[in-house]
């Protein structure tokens, strides 16, 4: 099996839709690789801030992407470090600030092009579960199964609220709802690879579904396809 023919499941959707958790669980159930593409955008934005590169300086960001020492095989969430110049920055990448910075650089077509190759190289046997915003529309248009996972903005903000409370952060639910809506607006209105379901994607609204039910739905959809 070559890189091009390894099977791919794409799981796209807005932040807080549970994509990361579901993608990770599906990859673990199948024994496949997992690509968290949002981490690439977060990592590049984080490195840019560290190097005082403006988040709208497209050519400097592209040059930075070309020299960042990132391999396609990102660590699995929760159990490994993401190293930048030898320092573990995994925790810092998950902050609201890193997410907002990632969403700002993600509007730049040059940045998206610079990250494309990294992502496509993750397609390796026995298979890949790729999680992001444009996995099914741009990065892996020939994916074996495309899913678009979503939930209402309030449900997504409530999930984030619980996560932040669990790690001892003081947050205001209404401002999280506003943040979620602002990020959705920016991600879906940009001209470069806007957030939208691929025409051939199966759309799952998991506002009222738990993790196990959502994973079961994805695996069932896969078994029907391949
Ligand atoms: O998924 P995550 O919240 O980590 O992504 C952070 C930001 O990176 C998103 O809000 C989005 O703007 C951008 N992103 C993207 N395309 C991807 C993954 C993430 O534009 N495939």
PDB file of C-alpha atoms and ligand atoms in Angstrom:
ATOM      1  CA  UNK A   1       0.000   0.000   0.000  1.00  0.00           C
ATOM      2  CA  UNK A   2       1.484   3.370  -0.975  1.00  0.00           C
ATOM      3  CA  UNK A   3       0.937   6.731   0.641  1.00  0.00           C
ATOM      4  CA  UNK A   4      -1.658   7.654  -1.989  1.00  0.00           C
ATOM      5  CA  UNK A   5      -3.687   4.494  -1.564  1.00  0.00           C
ATOM      6  CA  UNK A   6      -3.698   4.222   2.242  1.00  0.00           C
ATOM      7  CA  UNK A   7      -7.311   4.708   3.380  1.00  0.00           C
ATOM      8  CA  UNK A   8      -8.315   8.024   4.962  1.00  0.00           C
ATOM      9  CA  UNK A   9     -11.252   9.088   7.089  1.00  0.00           C
ATOM     10  CA  UNK A  10     -11.665  12.860   7.295  1.00  0.00           C
ATOM     11  CA  UNK A  11     -13.452  14.406  10.252  1.00  0.00           C
ATOM     12  CA  UNK A  12     -14.099  18.120   9.808  1.00  0.00           C
ATOM     13  CA  UNK A  13     -16.140  20.505  11.880  1.00  0.00           C
ATOM     14  CA  UNK A  14     -16.056  23.584  14.087  1.00  0.00           C
ATOM     15  CA  UNK A  15     -14.198  23.864  17.390  1.00  0.00           C
ATOM     16  CA  UNK A  16     -15.955  22.127  20.262  1.00  0.00           C
ATOM     17  CA  UNK A  17     -17.724  19.652  17.963  1.00  0.00           C
ATOM     18  CA  UNK A  18     -15.746  16.869  19.631  1.00  0.00           C
ATOM     19  CA  UNK A  19     -13.702  16.164  16.475  1.00  0.00           C
ATOM     20  CA  UNK A  20     -10.455  15.683  18.367  1.00  0.00           C
ATOM     21  CA  UNK A  21     -11.862  13.202  20.877  1.00  0.00           C
ATOM     22  CA  UNK A  22     -13.853  11.307  18.269  1.00  0.00           C
ATOM     23  CA  UNK A  23     -11.036  11.212  15.703  1.00  0.00           C
ATOM     24  CA  UNK A  24      -8.602   9.980  18.292  1.00  0.00           C
ATOM     25  CA  UNK A  25     -11.001   7.265  19.495  1.00  0.00           C
ATOM     26  CA  UNK A  26     -11.747   6.145  15.914  1.00  0.00           C
ATOM     27  CA  UNK A  27      -8.015   6.001  15.070  1.00  0.00           C
ATOM     28  CA  UNK A  28      -7.370   3.966  18.229  1.00  0.00           C
ATOM     29  CA  UNK A  29     -10.251   1.568  17.452  1.00  0.00           C
ATOM     30  CA  UNK A  30      -8.892   0.967  13.925  1.00  0.00           C
ATOM     31  CA  UNK A  31      -5.190   1.060  14.832  1.00  0.00           C
ATOM     32  CA  UNK A  32      -4.693   3.875  12.274  1.00  0.00           C
ATOM     33  CA  UNK A  33      -2.579   7.040  12.376  1.00  0.00           C
ATOM     34  CA  UNK A  34      -4.108  10.265  13.580  1.00  0.00           C
ATOM     35  CA  UNK A  35      -3.554  13.784  12.223  1.00  0.00           C
ATOM     36  CA  UNK A  36      -4.645  16.742  14.357  1.00  0.00           C
ATOM     37  CA  UNK A  37      -4.264  19.424  11.682  1.00  0.00           C
ATOM     38  CA  UNK A  38      -5.360  22.230  14.033  1.00  0.00           C
ATOM     39  CA  UNK A  39      -2.154  21.625  16.001  1.00  0.00           C
ATOM     40  CA  UNK A  40      -0.115  22.540  12.932  1.00  0.00           C
ATOM     41  CA  UNK A  41      -1.854  25.913  12.651  1.00  0.00           C
ATOM     42  CA  UNK A  42      -1.537  26.418  16.420  1.00  0.00           C
ATOM     43  CA  UNK A  43       2.147  25.484  16.339  1.00  0.00           C
ATOM     44  CA  UNK A  44       2.945  27.846  13.473  1.00  0.00           C
ATOM     45  CA  UNK A  45       1.038  30.732  15.112  1.00  0.00           C
ATOM     46  CA  UNK A  46       2.715  30.064  18.441  1.00  0.00           C
ATOM     47  CA  UNK A  47       6.182  29.999  16.861  1.00  0.00           C
ATOM     48  CA  UNK A  48       5.379  33.236  14.991  1.00  0.00           C
ATOM     49  CA  UNK A  49       4.418  35.025  18.215  1.00  0.00           C
ATOM     50  CA  UNK A  50       7.648  33.754  19.811  1.00  0.00           C
ATOM     51  CA  UNK A  51       9.643  35.184  16.904  1.00  0.00           C
ATOM     52  CA  UNK A  52       7.688  38.474  16.858  1.00  0.00           C
ATOM     53  CA  UNK A  53       6.338  37.773  13.352  1.00  0.00           C
ATOM     54  CA  UNK A  54       3.055  39.598  12.721  1.00  0.00           C
ATOM     55  CA  UNK A  55       0.122  37.213  12.287  1.00  0.00           C
ATOM     56  CA  UNK A  56      -0.746  38.860   8.953  1.00  0.00           C
ATOM     57  CA  UNK A  57       2.792  38.782   7.514  1.00  0.00           C
ATOM     58  CA  UNK A  58       2.138  36.028   4.995  1.00  0.00           C
ATOM     59  CA  UNK A  59       5.615  35.724   3.468  1.00  0.00           C
ATOM     60  CA  UNK A  60       7.343  35.639   6.874  1.00  0.00           C
ATOM     61  CA  UNK A  61       4.856  32.998   8.077  1.00  0.00           C
ATOM     62  CA  UNK A  62       5.447  30.859   4.977  1.00  0.00           C
ATOM     63  CA  UNK A  63       9.222  31.118   5.462  1.00  0.00           C
ATOM     64  CA  UNK A  64       8.755  30.139   9.114  1.00  0.00           C
ATOM     65  CA  UNK A  65       6.600  27.115   8.133  1.00  0.00           C
ATOM     66  CA  UNK A  66       9.354  25.963   5.781  1.00  0.00           C
ATOM     67  CA  UNK A  67      11.952  25.900   8.537  1.00  0.00           C
ATOM     68  CA  UNK A  68       9.842  24.579  11.443  1.00  0.00           C
ATOM     69  CA  UNK A  69      11.111  21.143  12.492  1.00  0.00           C
ATOM     70  CA  UNK A  70       7.748  19.347  12.435  1.00  0.00           C
ATOM     71  CA  UNK A  71       7.179  15.780  11.339  1.00  0.00           C
ATOM     72  CA  UNK A  72       3.807  14.586  10.083  1.00  0.00           C
ATOM     73  CA  UNK A  73       3.361  12.232  12.992  1.00  0.00           C
ATOM     74  CA  UNK A  74       2.152  14.538  15.694  1.00  0.00           C
ATOM     75  CA  UNK A  75       2.018  13.091  19.192  1.00  0.00           C
ATOM     76  CA  UNK A  76      -1.293  11.701  20.319  1.00  0.00           C
ATOM     77  CA  UNK A  77      -3.313  14.166  22.385  1.00  0.00           C
ATOM     78  CA  UNK A  78      -2.816  13.916  26.092  1.00  0.00           C
ATOM     79  CA  UNK A  79       0.083  11.513  26.195  1.00  0.00           C
ATOM     80  CA  UNK A  80       3.035  13.074  24.490  1.00  0.00           C
ATOM     81  CA  UNK A  81       4.851  16.328  24.170  1.00  0.00           C
ATOM     82  CA  UNK A  82       4.975  18.717  21.234  1.00  0.00           C
ATOM     83  CA  UNK A  83       8.471  20.068  21.152  1.00  0.00           C
ATOM     84  CA  UNK A  84       9.519  23.407  19.724  1.00  0.00           C
ATOM     85  CA  UNK A  85      13.267  23.933  19.994  1.00  0.00           C
ATOM     86  CA  UNK A  86      13.363  21.200  22.610  1.00  0.00           C
ATOM     87  CA  UNK A  87      10.680  22.746  24.856  1.00  0.00           C
ATOM     88  CA  UNK A  88       7.322  21.016  25.448  1.00  0.00           C
ATOM     89  CA  UNK A  89       4.623  23.450  24.332  1.00  0.00           C
ATOM     90  CA  UNK A  90       1.649  21.043  24.074  1.00  0.00           C
ATOM     91  CA  UNK A  91      -0.170  22.756  26.966  1.00  0.00           C
ATOM     92  CA  UNK A  92       0.399  26.224  25.547  1.00  0.00           C
ATOM     93  CA  UNK A  93      -0.976  25.172  22.164  1.00  0.00           C
ATOM     94  CA  UNK A  94      -4.357  24.300  23.708  1.00  0.00           C
ATOM     95  CA  UNK A  95      -4.993  27.799  25.120  1.00  0.00           C
ATOM     96  CA  UNK A  96      -7.735  30.088  23.764  1.00  0.00           C
ATOM     97  CA  UNK A  97      -5.034  32.564  22.717  1.00  0.00           C
ATOM     98  CA  UNK A  98      -3.220  29.943  20.615  1.00  0.00           C
ATOM     99  CA  UNK A  99      -6.539  28.910  19.012  1.00  0.00           C
ATOM    100  CA  UNK A 100      -7.396  32.508  18.166  1.00  0.00           C
ATOM    101  CA  UNK A 101      -3.899  33.115  16.732  1.00  0.00           C
ATOM    102  CA  UNK A 102      -4.174  29.895  14.663  1.00  0.00           C
ATOM    103  CA  UNK A 103      -7.483  31.050  13.270  1.00  0.00           C
ATOM    104  CA  UNK A 104      -5.903  34.382  12.209  1.00  0.00           C
ATOM    105  CA  UNK A 105      -3.050  32.816  10.228  1.00  0.00           C
ATOM    106  CA  UNK A 106      -5.399  30.178   8.788  1.00  0.00           C
ATOM    107  CA  UNK A 107      -7.038  32.835   6.572  1.00  0.00           C
ATOM    108  CA  UNK A 108      -3.795  33.267   4.581  1.00  0.00           C
ATOM    109  CA  UNK A 109      -3.678  31.119   1.396  1.00  0.00           C
ATOM    110  CA  UNK A 110       0.149  30.957   1.438  1.00  0.00           C
ATOM    111  CA  UNK A 111       0.108  29.548   4.968  1.00  0.00           C
ATOM    112  CA  UNK A 112      -2.479  26.921   4.005  1.00  0.00           C
ATOM    113  CA  UNK A 113      -0.395  25.921   0.978  1.00  0.00           C
ATOM    114  CA  UNK A 114       2.769  25.691   3.090  1.00  0.00           C
ATOM    115  CA  UNK A 115       1.053  23.267   5.482  1.00  0.00           C
ATOM    116  CA  UNK A 116      -0.586  21.127   2.783  1.00  0.00           C
ATOM    117  CA  UNK A 117       2.362  18.874   2.069  1.00  0.00           C
ATOM    118  CA  UNK A 118       2.985  18.145   5.758  1.00  0.00           C
ATOM    119  CA  UNK A 119      -0.586  17.003   6.106  1.00  0.00           C
ATOM    120  CA  UNK A 120      -0.681  14.862   2.961  1.00  0.00           C
ATOM    121  CA  UNK A 121       2.501  13.057   4.021  1.00  0.00           C
ATOM    122  CA  UNK A 122       0.595  11.706   7.046  1.00  0.00           C
ATOM    123  CA  UNK A 123      -1.380   9.393   4.747  1.00  0.00           C
ATOM    124  CA  UNK A 124       0.411   6.178   5.586  1.00  0.00           C
ATOM    125  CA  UNK A 125      -0.592   2.521   5.957  1.00  0.00           C
ATOM    126  CA  UNK A 126      -2.595   1.052   7.572  1.00  0.00           C
ATOM    127  CA  UNK A 127      -4.704   4.243   7.347  1.00  0.00           C
ATOM    128  CA  UNK A 128      -5.216   7.775   8.608  1.00  0.00           C
ATOM    129  CA  UNK A 129      -7.911   9.603  10.539  1.00  0.00           C
ATOM    130  CA  UNK A 130      -7.487  13.311   9.754  1.00  0.00           C
ATOM    131  CA  UNK A 131      -9.197  15.933  11.865  1.00  0.00           C
ATOM    132  CA  UNK A 132      -9.592  19.586  10.870  1.00  0.00           C
ATOM    133  CA  UNK A 133     -11.614  22.090   8.878  1.00  0.00           C
ATOM    134  CA  UNK A 134     -10.733  21.271   5.256  1.00  0.00           C
ATOM    135  CA  UNK A 135      -9.589  17.649   5.408  1.00  0.00           C
ATOM    136  CA  UNK A 136     -12.414  16.366   3.170  1.00  0.00           C
ATOM    137  CA  UNK A 137     -12.684  19.441   0.933  1.00  0.00           C
ATOM    138  CA  UNK A 138      -9.015  20.319   0.219  1.00  0.00           C
ATOM    139  CA  UNK A 139      -6.370  18.090   1.819  1.00  0.00           C
ATOM    140  CA  UNK A 140      -7.836  14.623   1.125  1.00  0.00           C
ATOM    141  CA  UNK A 141     -10.615  15.163  -1.455  1.00  0.00           C
ATOM    142  CA  UNK A 142     -10.503  11.442  -2.346  1.00  0.00           C
ATOM    143  CA  UNK A 143     -10.968  10.248   1.260  1.00  0.00           C
ATOM    144  CA  UNK A 144     -12.709   6.902   1.746  1.00  0.00           C
ATOM    145  CA  UNK A 145     -15.121   8.367   4.287  1.00  0.00           C
ATOM    146  CA  UNK A 146     -15.828  12.050   4.992  1.00  0.00           C
ATOM    147  CA  UNK A 147     -17.605  13.221   8.084  1.00  0.00           C
ATOM    148  CA  UNK A 148     -18.670  16.664   9.196  1.00  0.00           C
ATOM    149  CA  UNK A 149     -19.216  16.772  12.924  1.00  0.00           C
ATOM    150  CA  UNK A 150     -21.103  19.636  14.475  1.00  0.00           C
ATOM    151  CA  UNK A 151     -23.092  20.711  17.534  1.00  0.00           C
ATOM    152  CA  UNK A 152     -24.894  23.922  18.475  1.00  0.00           C
ATOM    153  CA  UNK A 153     -22.669  26.896  19.494  1.00  0.00           C
ATOM    154  CA  UNK A 154     -24.052  26.776  23.045  1.00  0.00           C
ATOM    155  CA  UNK A 155     -23.352  23.045  23.467  1.00  0.00           C
ATOM    156  CA  UNK A 156     -19.833  23.570  22.115  1.00  0.00           C
ATOM    157  CA  UNK A 157     -19.215  26.499  24.469  1.00  0.00           C
ATOM    158  CA  UNK A 158     -20.541  24.446  27.412  1.00  0.00           C
ATOM    159  CA  UNK A 159     -18.095  21.629  26.588  1.00  0.00           C
ATOM    160  CA  UNK A 160     -15.219  24.101  26.534  1.00  0.00           C
ATOM    161  CA  UNK A 161     -16.484  25.651  29.787  1.00  0.00           C
ATOM    162  CA  UNK A 162     -16.392  22.249  31.525  1.00  0.00           C
ATOM    163  CA  UNK A 163     -12.888  21.491  30.200  1.00  0.00           C
ATOM    164  CA  UNK A 164     -11.568  24.842  31.411  1.00  0.00           C
ATOM    165  CA  UNK A 165     -13.257  24.505  34.806  1.00  0.00           C
ATOM    166  CA  UNK A 166     -11.745  21.043  35.211  1.00  0.00           C
ATOM    167  CA  UNK A 167      -8.271  22.477  34.836  1.00  0.00           C
ATOM    168  CA  UNK A 168      -9.072  25.213  37.366  1.00  0.00           C
ATOM    169  CA  UNK A 169      -9.588  28.116  34.918  1.00  0.00           C
ATOM    170  CA  UNK A 170     -12.188  30.795  35.746  1.00  0.00           C
ATOM    171  CA  UNK A 171     -14.306  31.437  32.664  1.00  0.00           C
ATOM    172  CA  UNK A 172     -17.547  33.106  31.739  1.00  0.00           C
ATOM    173  CA  UNK A 173     -19.936  30.915  29.716  1.00  0.00           C
ATOM    174  CA  UNK A 174     -21.497  33.802  27.778  1.00  0.00           C
ATOM    175  CA  UNK A 175     -18.116  35.070  26.637  1.00  0.00           C
ATOM    176  CA  UNK A 176     -17.224  31.532  25.514  1.00  0.00           C
ATOM    177  CA  UNK A 177     -20.457  31.387  23.462  1.00  0.00           C
ATOM    178  CA  UNK A 178     -19.442  34.705  21.862  1.00  0.00           C
ATOM    179  CA  UNK A 179     -15.904  33.387  21.173  1.00  0.00           C
ATOM    180  CA  UNK A 180     -17.248  30.200  19.571  1.00  0.00           C
ATOM    181  CA  UNK A 181     -19.571  32.216  17.330  1.00  0.00           C
ATOM    182  CA  UNK A 182     -16.789  34.659  16.354  1.00  0.00           C
ATOM    183  CA  UNK A 183     -14.388  31.809  15.491  1.00  0.00           C
ATOM    184  CA  UNK A 184     -17.112  30.021  13.443  1.00  0.00           C
ATOM    185  CA  UNK A 185     -17.787  33.230  11.558  1.00  0.00           C
ATOM    186  CA  UNK A 186     -14.074  33.754  10.772  1.00  0.00           C
ATOM    187  CA  UNK A 187     -13.499  30.103   9.799  1.00  0.00           C
ATOM    188  CA  UNK A 188     -16.563  29.866   7.548  1.00  0.00           C
ATOM    189  CA  UNK A 189     -16.322  33.269   5.838  1.00  0.00           C
ATOM    190  CA  UNK A 190     -12.639  33.193   4.806  1.00  0.00           C
ATOM    191  CA  UNK A 191     -12.031  32.795   1.103  1.00  0.00           C
ATOM    192  CA  UNK A 192      -9.205  30.217   1.492  1.00  0.00           C
ATOM    193  CA  UNK A 193     -10.661  26.798   2.359  1.00  0.00           C
ATOM    194  CA  UNK A 194     -13.684  27.991   4.365  1.00  0.00           C
ATOM    195  CA  UNK A 195     -15.166  25.668   6.974  1.00  0.00           C
ATOM    196  CA  UNK A 196     -17.954  23.767   5.243  1.00  0.00           C
ATOM    197  CA  UNK A 197     -19.037  20.179   4.802  1.00  0.00           C
ATOM    198  CA  UNK A 198     -17.795  18.449   1.637  1.00  0.00           C
ATOM    199  CA  UNK A 199     -20.680  17.632  -0.742  1.00  0.00           C
ATOM    200  CA  UNK A 200     -20.121  13.939  -0.116  1.00  0.00           C
ATOM    201  CA  UNK A 201     -19.668  14.219   3.680  1.00  0.00           C
ATOM    202  CA  UNK A 202     -21.941  12.569   6.202  1.00  0.00           C
ATOM    203  CA  UNK A 203     -23.066  15.342   8.577  1.00  0.00           C
ATOM    204  CA  UNK A 204     -23.461  14.331  12.239  1.00  0.00           C
ATOM    205  CA  UNK A 205     -24.900  16.782  14.783  1.00  0.00           C
ATOM    206  CA  UNK A 206     -23.745  15.375  18.108  1.00  0.00           C
ATOM    207  CA  UNK A 207     -25.373  17.983  20.400  1.00  0.00           C
ATOM    208  CA  UNK A 208     -27.352  15.160  22.022  1.00  0.00           C
ATOM    209  CA  UNK A 209     -24.951  12.257  21.454  1.00  0.00           C
ATOM    210  CA  UNK A 210     -22.234  11.045  23.795  1.00  0.00           C
ATOM    211  CA  UNK A 211     -18.715  10.097  22.696  1.00  0.00           C
ATOM    212  CA  UNK A 212     -19.323   6.332  22.527  1.00  0.00           C
ATOM    213  CA  UNK A 213     -22.486   6.768  20.384  1.00  0.00           C
ATOM    214  CA  UNK A 214     -20.690   9.131  18.003  1.00  0.00           C
ATOM    215  CA  UNK A 215     -17.706   6.760  17.616  1.00  0.00           C
ATOM    216  CA  UNK A 216     -20.099   3.845  16.963  1.00  0.00           C
ATOM    217  CA  UNK A 217     -21.851   5.885  14.237  1.00  0.00           C
ATOM    218  CA  UNK A 218     -18.529   6.658  12.540  1.00  0.00           C
ATOM    219  CA  UNK A 219     -17.368   3.024  12.613  1.00  0.00           C
ATOM    220  CA  UNK A 220     -20.713   1.841  11.259  1.00  0.00           C
ATOM    221  CA  UNK A 221     -20.493   4.384   8.420  1.00  0.00           C
ATOM    222  CA  UNK A 222     -16.973   3.149   7.635  1.00  0.00           C
ATOM    223  CA  UNK A 223     -17.992  -0.513   7.562  1.00  0.00           C
ATOM    224  CA  UNK A 224     -20.759   0.332   5.111  1.00  0.00           C
ATOM    225  CA  UNK A 225     -18.223   2.035   2.827  1.00  0.00           C
ATOM    226  CA  UNK A 226     -15.139  -0.187   2.874  1.00  0.00           C
TER     227      UNK A 226
HETATM  228  O1  LIG B   1      -9.003  22.530  15.573  1.00  0.00           O
HETATM  229  P1  LIG B   1      -8.313  23.634  16.318  1.00  0.00           P
HETATM  230  O2  LIG B   1      -9.205  24.412  17.248  1.00  0.00           O
HETATM  231  O3  LIG B   1      -7.070  23.177  16.996  1.00  0.00           O
HETATM  232  O4  LIG B   1      -7.841  24.671  15.172  1.00  0.00           O
HETATM  233  C1  LIG B   1      -7.392  25.967  15.477  1.00  0.00           C
HETATM  234  C2  LIG B   1      -7.686  26.894  14.299  1.00  0.00           C
HETATM  235  O5  LIG B   1      -6.871  26.496  13.182  1.00  0.00           O
HETATM  236  C3  LIG B   1      -9.119  26.851  13.786  1.00  0.00           C
HETATM  237  O6  LIG B   1      -9.966  27.798  14.405  1.00  0.00           O
HETATM  238  C4  LIG B   1      -8.976  27.147  12.317  1.00  0.00           C
HETATM  239  O7  LIG B   1      -8.999  28.531  12.084  1.00  0.00           O
HETATM  240  C5  LIG B   1      -7.600  26.652  11.965  1.00  0.00           C
HETATM  241  N1  LIG B   1      -7.617  25.389  11.243  1.00  0.00           N
HETATM  242  C6  LIG B   1      -7.834  25.423   9.877  1.00  0.00           C
HETATM  243  N2  LIG B   1      -7.791  24.273   9.145  1.00  0.00           N
HETATM  244  C7  LIG B   1      -7.553  23.099   9.724  1.00  0.00           C
HETATM  245  C8  LIG B   1      -7.370  23.020  11.137  1.00  0.00           C
HETATM  246  C9  LIG B   1      -7.408  24.193  11.873  1.00  0.00           C
HETATM  247  O8  LIG B   1      -8.064  26.491   9.328  1.00  0.00           O
HETATM  248  N3  LIG B   1      -7.511  22.005   8.983  1.00  0.00           N
END
